C-alpha atoms as a printed R data frame, in Angstrom:
    type eleno elety resid chain resno       x       y       z
1   ATOM     1    CA   MET     A     1   0.000   0.000   0.000
2   ATOM     2    CA   TRP     A     2   1.523   3.299  -1.072
3   ATOM     3    CA   ARG     A     3   1.219   6.280   1.247
4   ATOM     4    CA   GLY     A     4   0.036   9.414  -0.504
5   ATOM     5    CA   VAL     A     5   0.728   9.805  -4.201
6   ATOM     6    CA   PHE     A     6   3.369   7.746  -5.990
7   ATOM     7    CA   VAL     A     7   5.287   9.840  -8.501
8   ATOM     8    CA   HIS     A     8   7.950   8.493 -10.826
9   ATOM     9    CA   ALA     A     9  11.180  10.509 -10.661
10  ATOM    10    CA   ASP     A    10  11.369  10.562 -14.459
11  ATOM    11    CA   GLY     A    11   7.744  11.699 -14.796
12  ATOM    12    CA   ALA     A    12   6.684   8.473 -16.513
13  ATOM    13    CA   THR     A    13   3.018   7.484 -16.538
14  ATOM    14    CA   MET     A    14   2.025   4.797 -14.020
15  ATOM    15    CA   THR     A    15   0.686   1.507 -15.328
16  ATOM    16    CA   GLN     A    16  -2.829   0.407 -14.422
17  ATOM    17    CA   GLN     A    17  -1.409  -2.135 -11.968
18  ATOM    18    CA   GLN     A    18   0.667   0.548 -10.268
19  ATOM    19    CA   LYS     A    19  -2.360   2.818 -10.040
20  ATOM    20    CA   LYS     A    20  -4.209   0.090  -8.154
21  ATOM    21    CA   THR     A    21  -1.552   0.173  -5.430
22  ATOM    22    CA   VAL     A    22  -2.187   3.848  -4.681
23  ATOM    23    CA   PHE     A    23  -4.033   4.168  -1.362
24  ATOM    24    CA   GLU     A    24  -6.484   7.065  -1.663
25  ATOM    25    CA   PRO     A    25  -9.922   5.947  -0.369
26  ATOM    26    CA   TRP     A    26 -10.846   9.607   0.296
27  ATOM    27    CA   ASP     A    27 -11.010  10.091  -3.477
28  ATOM    28    CA   GLU     A    28 -13.278   7.063  -4.002
29  ATOM    29    CA   PRO     A    29 -16.981   8.054  -3.968
30  ATOM    30    CA   ASN     A    30 -18.082   4.559  -2.877
31  ATOM    31    CA   GLU     A    31 -15.723   4.366   0.122
32  ATOM    32    CA   GLN     A    32 -17.322   4.924   3.527
33  ATOM    33    CA   PRO     A    33 -15.236   6.570   6.282
34  ATOM    34    CA   ILE     A    34 -14.670   4.632   9.491
35  ATOM    35    CA   ILE     A    35 -14.650   7.853  11.539
36  ATOM    36    CA   GLN     A    36 -16.857  10.886  10.961
37  ATOM    37    CA   PHE     A    37 -16.730  14.135  12.898
38  ATOM    38    CA   LYS     A    38 -19.882  16.059  12.093
39  ATOM    39    CA   ASN     A    39 -19.924  19.746  13.086
40  ATOM    40    CA   VAL     A    40 -18.165  18.946  16.360
41  ATOM    41    CA   THR     A    41 -17.593  21.739  18.871
42  ATOM    42    CA   LYS     A    42 -15.960  21.267  22.268
43  ATOM    43    CA   ARG     A    43 -15.998  23.987  24.903
44  ATOM    44    CA   PHE     A    44 -14.392  24.110  28.328
45  ATOM    45    CA   GLY     A    45 -16.316  26.894  30.034
46  ATOM    46    CA   SER     A    46 -15.875  29.997  27.885
47  ATOM    47    CA   PHE     A    47 -12.907  28.489  25.996
48  ATOM    48    CA   THR     A    48 -13.611  26.801  22.641
49  ATOM    49    CA   ALA     A    49 -11.072  24.012  22.064
50  ATOM    50    CA   ILE     A    50 -12.705  22.626  18.890
51  ATOM    51    CA   GLU     A    51 -14.968  24.739  16.695
52  ATOM    52    CA   ASP     A    52 -17.517  23.310  14.236
53  ATOM    53    CA   LEU     A    53 -15.153  20.624  12.947
54  ATOM    54    CA   THR     A    54 -16.125  18.179  10.204
55  ATOM    55    CA   LEU     A    55 -13.684  15.429   9.206
56  ATOM    56    CA   ASP     A    56 -13.710  11.934   7.651
57  ATOM    57    CA   ILE     A    57 -11.032   9.302   8.335
58  ATOM    58    CA   TYR     A    58 -10.972   6.093   6.292
59  ATOM    59    CA   ARG     A    59 -10.337   2.461   7.113
60  ATOM    60    CA   LYS     A    60  -6.642   1.422   7.102
61  ATOM    61    CA   GLU     A    61  -5.492   5.037   7.105
62  ATOM    62    CA   PHE     A    62  -2.496   6.240   9.089
63  ATOM    63    CA   PHE     A    63  -3.947   9.663   9.809
64  ATOM    64    CA   ALA     A    64  -1.975  12.466  11.486
65  ATOM    65    CA   LEU     A    65  -3.326  15.394  13.496
66  ATOM    66    CA   LEU     A    66  -0.587  18.010  13.329
67  ATOM    67    CA   GLY     A    67  -0.383  21.393  14.968
68  ATOM    68    CA   PRO     A    68   1.224  23.522  17.683
69  ATOM    69    CA   SER     A    69   0.474  23.128  21.381
70  ATOM    70    CA   GLY     A    70  -3.051  24.256  22.246
71  ATOM    71    CA   CYS     A    71  -4.481  23.855  18.734
72  ATOM    72    CA   GLY     A    72  -7.008  21.188  19.829
73  ATOM    73    CA   LYS     A    73  -5.483  18.009  18.438
74  ATOM    74    CA   THR     A    74  -5.305  16.188  21.792
75  ATOM    75    CA   THR     A    75  -8.883  17.224  22.615
76  ATOM    76    CA   LEU     A    76  -9.969  15.733  19.302
77  ATOM    77    CA   MET     A    77  -8.236  12.454  20.153
78  ATOM    78    CA   ARG     A    78  -9.659  12.364  23.669
79  ATOM    79    CA   MET     A    79 -13.169  12.701  22.221
80  ATOM    80    CA   LEU     A    80 -12.459   9.737  19.953
81  ATOM    81    CA   ALA     A    81 -11.238   7.725  22.935
82  ATOM    82    CA   GLY     A    82 -14.292   8.668  25.013
83  ATOM    83    CA   PHE     A    83 -12.482  10.714  27.678
84  ATOM    84    CA   GLU     A    84 -14.298  13.869  26.517
85  ATOM    85    CA   THR     A    85 -17.735  14.356  24.961
86  ATOM    86    CA   PRO     A    86 -18.606  16.908  22.266
87  ATOM    87    CA   THR     A    87 -20.476  20.026  23.361
88  ATOM    88    CA   GLU     A    88 -22.167  20.053  19.949
89  ATOM    89    CA   GLY     A    89 -22.157  17.756  16.936
90  ATOM    90    CA   SER     A    90 -21.586  14.015  16.672
91  ATOM    91    CA   ILE     A    91 -18.766  11.491  16.239
92  ATOM    92    CA   LEU     A    92 -19.510   8.316  14.295
93  ATOM    93    CA   LEU     A    93 -17.492   5.083  14.270
94  ATOM    94    CA   ASP     A    94 -18.645   2.737  11.515
95  ATOM    95    CA   ASN     A    95 -21.768   4.889  11.081
96  ATOM    96    CA   LYS     A    96 -22.714   4.578  14.781
97  ATOM    97    CA   ASP     A    97 -22.776   7.566  17.122
98  ATOM    98    CA   ILE     A    98 -20.336   6.750  19.923
99  ATOM    99    CA   ALA     A    99 -21.163   9.674  22.230
100 ATOM   100    CA   ALA     A   100 -22.938   7.432  24.743
101 ATOM   101    CA   VAL     A   101 -20.407   4.564  24.522
102 ATOM   102    CA   PRO     A   102 -17.959   4.540  27.486
103 ATOM   103    CA   PRO     A   103 -14.212   4.317  26.725
104 ATOM   104    CA   ASN     A   104 -13.887   0.669  27.793
105 ATOM   105    CA   LYS     A   105 -16.737  -0.366  25.477
106 ATOM   106    CA   ARG     A   106 -15.393   1.305  22.316
107 ATOM   107    CA   ALA     A   107 -13.500  -0.630  19.636
108 ATOM   108    CA   VAL     A   108 -10.741   1.901  20.195
109 ATOM   109    CA   ASN     A   109  -7.400   1.674  21.986
110 ATOM   110    CA   MET     A   110  -5.118   4.524  22.970
111 ATOM   111    CA   MET     A   111  -1.336   4.392  23.277
112 ATOM   112    CA   PHE     A   112   0.116   7.104  25.487
113 ATOM   113    CA   GLN     A   113   3.503   8.797  25.258
114 ATOM   114    CA   SER     A   114   4.497   7.373  28.671
115 ATOM   115    CA   TYR     A   115   3.617   3.811  27.439
116 ATOM   116    CA   ALA     A   116   2.167   3.051  30.953
117 ATOM   117    CA   LEU     A   117   3.735  -0.411  31.182
118 ATOM   118    CA   PHE     A   118   3.503  -2.413  34.413
119 ATOM   119    CA   PRO     A   119   7.079  -2.512  35.775
120 ATOM   120    CA   HIS     A   120   6.560  -5.742  37.751
121 ATOM   121    CA   LEU     A   121   5.232  -7.700  34.744
122 ATOM   122    CA   THR     A   122   7.227  -9.246  31.916
123 ATOM   123    CA   VAL     A   123   6.826  -8.153  28.307
124 ATOM   124    CA   PHE     A   124   4.600 -11.206  27.724
125 ATOM   125    CA   GLU     A   125   2.423 -10.408  30.750
126 ATOM   126    CA   ASN     A   126   2.121  -6.727  29.815
127 ATOM   127    CA   ILE     A   127   0.763  -7.671  26.400
128 ATOM   128    CA   ALA     A   128  -1.557 -10.306  27.891
129 ATOM   129    CA   PHE     A   129  -2.940  -7.972  30.574
130 ATOM   130    CA   GLY     A   130  -5.844  -6.533  28.579
131 ATOM   131    CA   LEU     A   131  -6.686  -9.857  26.961
132 ATOM   132    CA   ARG     A   132  -7.155 -11.496  30.369
133 ATOM   133    CA   ARG     A   133  -9.807  -8.892  31.177
134 ATOM   134    CA   SER     A   134 -11.625  -9.383  27.885
135 ATOM   135    CA   ASN     A   135 -13.980 -12.076  26.623
136 ATOM   136    CA   MET     A   136 -11.191 -13.962  24.866
137 ATOM   137    CA   PRO     A   137 -11.003 -17.643  25.905
138 ATOM   138    CA   LYS     A   138  -7.992 -18.194  28.200
139 ATOM   139    CA   ALA     A   139  -6.631 -20.909  25.940
140 ATOM   140    CA   ASP     A   140  -6.382 -18.440  23.041
141 ATOM   141    CA   ILE     A   141  -4.459 -15.759  24.928
142 ATOM   142    CA   PRO     A   142  -0.901 -17.187  24.686
143 ATOM   143    CA   GLY     A   143  -1.240 -17.617  20.925
144 ATOM   144    CA   ARG     A   144  -2.464 -14.048  20.493
145 ATOM   145    CA   VAL     A   145   0.371 -12.675  22.635
146 ATOM   146    CA   GLU     A   146   2.941 -14.633  20.624
147 ATOM   147    CA   GLU     A   147   1.410 -13.272  17.426
148 ATOM   148    CA   MET     A   148   1.894  -9.725  18.761
149 ATOM   149    CA   LEU     A   149   5.457 -10.517  19.876
150 ATOM   150    CA   ARG     A   150   6.310 -11.726  16.374
151 ATOM   151    CA   LEU     A   151   4.647  -8.726  14.769
152 ATOM   152    CA   THR     A   152   6.663  -6.286  16.881
153 ATOM   153    CA   GLN     A   153   9.867  -8.389  16.796
154 ATOM   154    CA   LEU     A   154   9.880  -8.829  20.567
155 ATOM   155    CA   MET     A   155  10.004 -12.639  20.866
156 ATOM   156    CA   PRO     A   156  13.565 -12.648  22.319
157 ATOM   157    CA   PHE     A   157  12.456 -10.217  25.053
158 ATOM   158    CA   ALA     A   158   9.207 -11.897  26.140
159 ATOM   159    CA   LYS     A   159  10.494 -12.826  29.626
160 ATOM   160    CA   ARG     A   160  12.150  -9.486  30.353
161 ATOM   161    CA   LYS     A   161  10.656  -6.672  32.396
162 ATOM   162    CA   PRO     A   162  10.320  -3.098  31.072
163 ATOM   163    CA   HIS     A   163  13.467  -1.825  32.830
164 ATOM   164    CA   GLN     A   164  15.501  -4.554  31.105
165 ATOM   165    CA   ILE     A   165  14.731  -3.404  27.552
166 ATOM   166    CA   SER     A   166  15.432  -0.225  25.562
167 ATOM   167    CA   GLY     A   167  13.111   2.749  25.048
168 ATOM   168    CA   GLY     A   168  12.326   1.664  21.511
169 ATOM   169    CA   GLN     A   169  11.475  -1.851  22.696
170 ATOM   170    CA   ARG     A   170   9.203  -0.477  25.441
171 ATOM   171    CA   GLN     A   171   7.436   1.549  22.768
172 ATOM   172    CA   ARG     A   172   6.839  -1.660  20.803
173 ATOM   173    CA   VAL     A   173   5.532  -3.447  23.902
174 ATOM   174    CA   ALA     A   174   2.976  -0.671  24.379
175 ATOM   175    CA   LEU     A   175   2.050  -0.923  20.707
176 ATOM   176    CA   ALA     A   176   1.678  -4.720  20.901
177 ATOM   177    CA   ARG     A   177  -0.535  -4.411  23.983
178 ATOM   178    CA   SER     A   178  -2.702  -1.819  22.210
179 ATOM   179    CA   LEU     A   179  -3.115  -4.009  19.126
180 ATOM   180    CA   ALA     A   180  -3.663  -7.299  20.970
181 ATOM   181    CA   LYS     A   181  -7.454  -6.845  21.210
182 ATOM   182    CA   ALA     A   182  -7.659  -6.032  17.471
183 ATOM   183    CA   PRO     A   183  -9.264  -2.599  17.822
184 ATOM   184    CA   LYS     A   184 -10.857  -0.938  14.813
185 ATOM   185    CA   LEU     A   185  -8.965   2.207  15.689
186 ATOM   186    CA   LEU     A   186  -5.659   2.851  17.455
187 ATOM   187    CA   LEU     A   187  -4.942   6.312  18.826
188 ATOM   188    CA   LEU     A   188  -1.310   7.323  19.338
189 ATOM   189    CA   ASP     A   189  -0.628  10.389  21.491
190 ATOM   190    CA   GLU     A   190   2.923  11.628  20.751
191 ATOM   191    CA   PRO     A   191   4.076   7.963  20.832
192 ATOM   192    CA   LEU     A   192   7.703   8.633  19.898
193 ATOM   193    CA   GLY     A   193   8.293  11.786  21.933
194 ATOM   194    CA   ALA     A   194  10.440  10.027  24.560
195 ATOM   195    CA   LEU     A   195  12.876   8.542  22.015
196 ATOM   196    CA   ASP     A   196  16.084  10.106  20.733
197 ATOM   197    CA   LYS     A   197  16.079  11.367  17.148
198 ATOM   198    CA   LYS     A   198  17.774   8.396  15.464
199 ATOM   199    CA   LEU     A   199  15.651   5.831  17.299
200 ATOM   200    CA   ARG     A   200  12.547   7.920  16.625
201 ATOM   201    CA   ASN     A   201  13.309   7.909  12.889
202 ATOM   202    CA   ASP     A   202  13.849   4.137  12.876
203 ATOM   203    CA   THR     A   203  10.672   3.523  14.901
204 ATOM   204    CA   GLN     A   204   8.574   5.608  12.501
205 ATOM   205    CA   PHE     A   205   9.181   3.035   9.764
206 ATOM   206    CA   GLU     A   206   8.467   0.170  12.166
207 ATOM   207    CA   LEU     A   207   5.119   1.792  13.005
208 ATOM   208    CA   MET     A   208   4.274   2.129   9.322
209 ATOM   209    CA   ASP     A   209   5.164  -1.517   8.686
210 ATOM   210    CA   ILE     A   210   3.067  -2.767  11.615
211 ATOM   211    CA   GLN     A   211   0.110  -0.593  10.618
212 ATOM   212    CA   GLU     A   212   0.158  -1.990   7.075
213 ATOM   213    CA   LYS     A   213   0.448  -5.592   8.288
214 ATOM   214    CA   THR     A   214  -2.481  -5.315  10.721
215 ATOM   215    CA   GLY     A   215  -4.684  -3.066   8.569
216 ATOM   216    CA   THR     A   216  -5.715  -1.180  11.722
217 ATOM   217    CA   THR     A   217  -6.672   2.461  11.328
218 ATOM   218    CA   PHE     A   218  -4.082   4.589  13.149
219 ATOM   219    CA   VAL     A   219  -4.641   8.197  14.237
220 ATOM   220    CA   ILE     A   220  -1.515   9.899  15.544
221 ATOM   221    CA   VAL     A   221  -1.299  13.219  17.368
222 ATOM   222    CA   THR     A   222   2.017  14.991  16.957
223 ATOM   223    CA   HIS     A   223   3.613  18.416  16.771
224 ATOM   224    CA   ASP     A   224   6.604  16.918  14.911
225 ATOM   225    CA   GLN     A   225   6.162  17.841  11.241
226 ATOM   226    CA   GLU     A   226   8.765  15.351  10.016
227 ATOM   227    CA   GLU     A   227   7.062  12.531  11.917
228 ATOM   228    CA   ALA     A   228   3.644  13.351  10.471
229 ATOM   229    CA   MET     A   229   5.010  13.706   6.937
230 ATOM   230    CA   THR     A   230   6.853  10.364   7.221
231 ATOM   231    CA   VAL     A   231   4.177   8.062   8.621
232 ATOM   232    CA   ALA     A   232   0.841   9.486   7.512
233 ATOM   233    CA   SER     A   233  -1.329   8.699   4.513
234 ATOM   234    CA   ARG     A   234  -2.969  12.090   5.164
235 ATOM   235    CA   VAL     A   235  -2.205  14.996   7.462
236 ATOM   236    CA   ALA     A   236  -4.688  17.394   9.068
237 ATOM   237    CA   VAL     A   237  -3.032  20.690   9.976
238 ATOM   238    CA   MET     A   238  -4.818  22.344  12.911
239 ATOM   239    CA   ASP     A   239  -4.896  25.901  14.224
240 ATOM   240    CA   GLN     A   240  -6.961  27.209  17.130
241 ATOM   241    CA   GLY     A   241  -9.517  24.419  17.142
242 ATOM   242    CA   ARG     A   242  -9.976  24.287  13.381
243 ATOM   243    CA   ILE     A   243  -8.578  22.119  10.624
244 ATOM   244    CA   VAL     A   244  -7.045  24.439   8.057
245 ATOM   245    CA   GLN     A   245  -5.954  21.815   5.503
246 ATOM   246    CA   VAL     A   246  -6.261  18.051   5.075
247 ATOM   247    CA   SER     A   247  -4.259  16.323   2.366
248 ATOM   248    CA   THR     A   248  -1.450  13.890   1.605
249 ATOM   249    CA   PRO     A   249   2.003  14.883   2.902
250 ATOM   250    CA   ASP     A   250   3.350  15.762  -0.550
251 ATOM   251    CA   ARG     A   251   0.374  17.998  -1.342
252 ATOM   252    CA   ILE     A   252   0.543  19.697   2.061
253 ATOM   253    CA   TYR     A   253   4.209  20.472   1.422
254 ATOM   254    CA   GLU     A   254   4.022  21.396  -2.260
255 ATOM   255    CA   SER     A   255   0.585  23.037  -2.330
256 ATOM   256    CA   PRO     A   256  -0.254  24.605   1.039
257 ATOM   257    CA   ASN     A   257  -3.554  26.456   0.932
258 ATOM   258    CA   SER     A   258  -2.512  29.331   3.201
259 ATOM   259    CA   VAL     A   259   0.461  31.227   4.578
260 ATOM   260    CA   TYR     A   260  -0.124  29.506   7.949
261 ATOM   261    CA   VAL     A   261   0.238  25.997   6.488
262 ATOM   262    CA   ALA     A   262   3.172  26.989   4.268
263 ATOM   263    CA   ASP     A   263   5.009  28.495   7.236
264 ATOM   264    CA   PHE     A   264   4.162  25.657   9.642
265 ATOM   265    CA   ILE     A   265   5.238  22.796   7.371
266 ATOM   266    CA   GLY     A   266   8.955  22.737   6.683
267 ATOM   267    CA   ASP     A   267  11.201  25.675   5.856
268 ATOM   268    CA   ILE     A   268  10.009  28.351   3.441
269 ATOM   269    CA   ASN     A   269  10.665  31.883   2.194
270 ATOM   270    CA   LEU     A   270   7.674  34.226   2.407
271 ATOM   271    CA   ILE     A   271   7.773  37.493   0.458
272 ATOM   272    CA   LYS     A   272   4.874  39.952   0.616
273 ATOM   273    CA   GLY     A   273   3.913  42.046  -2.384
274 ATOM   274    CA   LYS     A   274   1.197  43.006  -4.842
275 ATOM   275    CA   ALA     A   275   0.241  40.812  -7.794
276 ATOM   276    CA   TYR     A   276  -0.393  42.009 -11.367
277 ATOM   277    CA   HIS     A   277  -1.542  39.703 -14.145
278 ATOM   278    CA   VAL     A   278   0.854  39.374 -17.118
279 ATOM   279    CA   ALA     A   279  -0.529  36.719 -19.467
280 ATOM   280    CA   GLY     A   280  -2.151  33.302 -19.181
281 ATOM   281    CA   GLU     A   281  -1.324  31.915 -15.740
282 ATOM   282    CA   GLN     A   282   1.622  34.242 -15.161
283 ATOM   283    CA   SER     A   283   1.657  37.153 -12.743
284 ATOM   284    CA   GLU     A   284   4.250  39.627 -11.554
285 ATOM   285    CA   ILE     A   285   4.702  40.269  -7.844
286 ATOM   286    CA   HIS     A   286   5.985  43.738  -7.006
287 ATOM   287    CA   TRP     A   287   7.667  43.290  -3.667
288 ATOM   288    CA   ALA     A   288  10.446  45.833  -3.044
289 ATOM   289    CA   GLU     A   289  11.379  49.237  -4.417
290 ATOM   290    CA   GLY     A   290  14.263  49.024  -6.847
291 ATOM   291    CA   GLN     A   291  13.893  45.235  -7.241
292 ATOM   292    CA   ALA     A   292  12.648  43.513 -10.377
293 ATOM   293    CA   PRO     A   293   9.188  41.945  -9.894
294 ATOM   294    CA   ILE     A   294   8.966  38.228  -9.233
295 ATOM   295    CA   LEU     A   295   7.489  36.255 -12.130
296 ATOM   296    CA   ALA     A   296   5.241  33.471 -10.858
297 ATOM   297    CA   THR     A   297   2.650  31.059 -12.210
298 ATOM   298    CA   SER     A   298  -0.773  30.476 -10.667
299 ATOM   299    CA   ALA     A   299  -3.757  28.523 -11.987
300 ATOM   300    CA   THR     A   300  -6.037  31.208 -10.520
301 ATOM   301    CA   PRO     A   301  -4.520  34.638 -11.216
302 ATOM   302    CA   CYS     A   302  -5.209  37.310  -8.610
303 ATOM   303    CA   PRO     A   303  -6.893  40.645  -9.324
304 ATOM   304    CA   ASP     A   304  -4.405  43.369 -10.200
305 ATOM   305    CA   GLY     A   305  -3.040  45.044  -7.107
306 ATOM   306    CA   ALA     A   306  -4.091  42.232  -4.753
307 ATOM   307    CA   ASP     A   307  -2.005  41.751  -1.607
308 ATOM   308    CA   VAL     A   308  -0.291  38.365  -1.846
309 ATOM   309    CA   THR     A   309   2.519  36.345  -0.322
310 ATOM   310    CA   PHE     A   310   5.010  34.630  -2.592
311 ATOM   311    CA   ALA     A   311   6.127  31.339  -1.003
312 ATOM   312    CA   ILE     A   312   9.130  29.337  -2.169
313 ATOM   313    CA   ARG     A   313  10.997  26.469  -0.510
314 ATOM   314    CA   PRO     A   314  14.779  26.922   0.008
315 ATOM   315    CA   GLU     A   315  15.591  23.784  -2.003
316 ATOM   316    CA   LYS     A   316  13.923  25.358  -5.039
317 ATOM   317    CA   VAL     A   317  16.219  28.405  -4.899
318 ATOM   318    CA   ALA     A   318  19.514  27.978  -6.765
319 ATOM   319    CA   ILE     A   319  22.651  29.764  -5.563
320 ATOM   320    CA   SER     A   320  25.457  30.761  -7.932
321 ATOM   321    CA   ALA     A   321  28.441  33.085  -8.158
322 ATOM   322    CA   GLU     A   322  27.258  34.664 -11.411
323 ATOM   323    CA   ARG     A   323  23.848  35.691 -12.632
324 ATOM   324    CA   PRO     A   324  22.208  32.780 -14.513
325 ATOM   325    CA   GLU     A   325  20.946  33.567 -17.987
326 ATOM   326    CA   ASP     A   326  18.112  31.040 -18.219
327 ATOM   327    CA   MET     A   327  16.139  31.693 -14.998
328 ATOM   328    CA   ALA     A   328  12.883  33.652 -14.851
329 ATOM   329    CA   ASN     A   329  13.879  35.200 -11.520
330 ATOM   330    CA   ALA     A   330  17.280  36.264 -10.196
331 ATOM   331    CA   VAL     A   331  18.290  38.482  -7.271
332 ATOM   332    CA   SER     A   332  21.707  39.353  -5.893
333 ATOM   333    CA   GLY     A   333  22.713  39.352  -2.256
334 ATOM   334    CA   LYS     A   334  25.365  38.606   0.345
335 ATOM   335    CA   ILE     A   335  25.670  35.436   2.413
336 ATOM   336    CA   LEU     A   336  24.840  36.378   5.971
337 ATOM   337    CA   ASP     A   337  24.844  32.948   7.594
338 ATOM   338    CA   ILE     A   338  25.248  29.263   6.761
339 ATOM   339    CA   ALA     A   339  23.492  26.349   8.473
340 ATOM   340    CA   TYR     A   340  25.529  23.199   7.859
341 ATOM   341    CA   LEU     A   341  23.322  20.112   8.192
342 ATOM   342    CA   GLY     A   342  25.680  17.447   6.891
343 ATOM   343    CA   ASN     A   343  24.023  16.408   3.645
344 ATOM   344    CA   ILE     A   344  22.820  19.931   2.874
345 ATOM   345    CA   SER     A   345  23.706  23.518   3.709
346 ATOM   346    CA   THR     A   346  21.176  26.333   4.042
347 ATOM   347    CA   TYR     A   347  22.467  29.742   2.997
348 ATOM   348    CA   HIS     A   348  20.842  32.831   4.513
349 ATOM   349    CA   VAL     A   349  21.296  35.554   1.911
350 ATOM   350    CA   GLU     A   350  20.612  39.225   2.630
351 ATOM   351    CA   LEU     A   351  19.186  41.136  -0.343
352 ATOM   352    CA   PRO     A   352  19.690  44.878  -0.969
353 ATOM   353    CA   SER     A   353  16.101  45.389   0.253
354 ATOM   354    CA   GLY     A   354  17.045  43.958   3.649
355 ATOM   355    CA   ASP     A   355  15.006  40.771   3.112
356 ATOM   356    CA   ILE     A   356  16.621  37.446   4.025
357 ATOM   357    CA   VAL     A   357  16.106  34.606   1.538
358 ATOM   358    CA   LYS     A   358  17.190  31.028   2.234
359 ATOM   359    CA   ALA     A   359  18.649  28.730  -0.414
360 ATOM   360    CA   GLN     A   360  19.674  25.107   0.040
361 ATOM   361    CA   ALA     A   361  22.418  23.181  -1.727
362 ATOM   362    CA   THR     A   362  23.497  19.556  -1.354
363 ATOM   363    CA   ASN     A   363  27.005  19.057  -0.004
364 ATOM   364    CA   THR     A   364  28.444  16.917  -2.781
365 ATOM   365    CA   ARG     A   365  31.981  18.133  -2.082
366 ATOM   366    CA   ARG     A   366  34.241  18.082   0.956
367 ATOM   367    CA   VAL     A   367  34.200  21.210   3.132
368 ATOM   368    CA   ALA     A   368  37.508  22.577   1.796
369 ATOM   369    CA   ARG     A   369  36.233  22.473  -1.790
370 ATOM   370    CA   ARG     A   370  32.875  24.164  -1.318
371 ATOM   371    CA   ARG     A   371  32.230  27.279  -3.342
372 ATOM   372    CA   PHE     A   372  30.555  29.712  -0.959
373 ATOM   373    CA   THR     A   373  31.284  31.094   2.479
374 ATOM   374    CA   TRP     A   374  30.246  33.993   4.697
375 ATOM   375    CA   GLU     A   375  30.144  37.491   3.146
376 ATOM   376    CA   ASP     A   376  30.283  36.129  -0.435
377 ATOM   377    CA   GLU     A   377  28.300  38.023  -3.059
378 ATOM   378    CA   VAL     A   378  25.960  35.532  -4.773
379 ATOM   379    CA   TRP     A   379  22.948  35.260  -7.041
380 ATOM   380    CA   LEU     A   380  19.737  33.489  -6.090
381 ATOM   381    CA   SER     A   381  17.478  32.275  -8.870
382 ATOM   382    CA   TRP     A   382  14.362  30.193  -9.480
383 ATOM   383    CA   THR     A   383  11.861  29.347 -12.199
384 ATOM   384    CA   ASP     A   384   8.423  30.919 -12.545
385 ATOM   385    CA   THR     A   385   6.793  27.643 -11.409
386 ATOM   386    CA   ALA     A   386   8.996  27.035  -8.341
387 ATOM   387    CA   GLY     A   387   6.920  29.072  -5.878
388 ATOM   388    CA   LEU     A   388   3.305  29.696  -4.947
389 ATOM   389    CA   ILE     A   389   1.146  32.804  -4.805
390 ATOM   390    CA   LEU     A   390  -0.863  32.714  -1.562
391 ATOM   391    CA   THR     A   391  -3.732  35.076  -0.826
392 ATOM   392    CA   THR     A   392  -4.634  33.908   2.695
């Protein structure tokens, strides 16, 4: 199952068989969502945490709720789990309103950031704990636990206690315990927050693999953009109790629908100006006195004189010692700072207008042989299709 949209690097057309592997049930009119939020509002006294929210999540999705602290994503998850009830609106699971269903009766499990493992029980016993309090026949429990141990690659650690295994292994124990009762929906609240960066990156792919093997619908709450973009089939970006955009990770990154989403997801240059239509889909953005206008392409040209923001990712800005002849846009400036990130470097270039524009370049050469350093005069350039014109 492919996450998001599969695009060939050479631009070749996908075969019919390849198209069938694309996982996009939200674009299928006959697909029914497993979760439906219908005009949901949640208030705590005079504070509105969620405001008139409508959202569909589909079976087998790995869905991410992404946003800054206080945006409402955890409240949304707690309503799904049954720890909070909507003030207005309804939440449906498999077309059934679950408002009156208590948390322990829902076909939903929640995995917390702390993992909440029992320190005195072995890995095997931790996974078996919930099963022993369910209706599962006792004779079937060991087989189910072993199935979960194999799925999460924990068989060699079955007899160990939580303090005798690593943080990543404890995370997998909590995941195995959550999946043991085969819930329709698994909620993950910042599940990788306690892990170091390298282990977190490795565990993201393990989560994806386990989710695909079980076919369980996962909903993850995170403020980590990279985590959401890596694991999710779709991402919902939230702001102040509202969902501002829902789409696949590549579309969120390449085609944000607002300045807020563009600025929140990844690194980006934002330049304010006024747009004037040129011809066809092309517009000029007048942005600084004495600077040539930016030539940009938009499928929906703005009215002449409209206030807009031109958004362009640093990796789409080329940096060179001399002015390129074949680029639609080119500006000169001086390197003010350099962020060395190993595989790439981000150059912060100050323009004559005082604006700072970031450009990224891959570090294909050793440090001593790199072309640019601090205070160098350089040219930044990009095509007319490299950036976006945003009006909101």
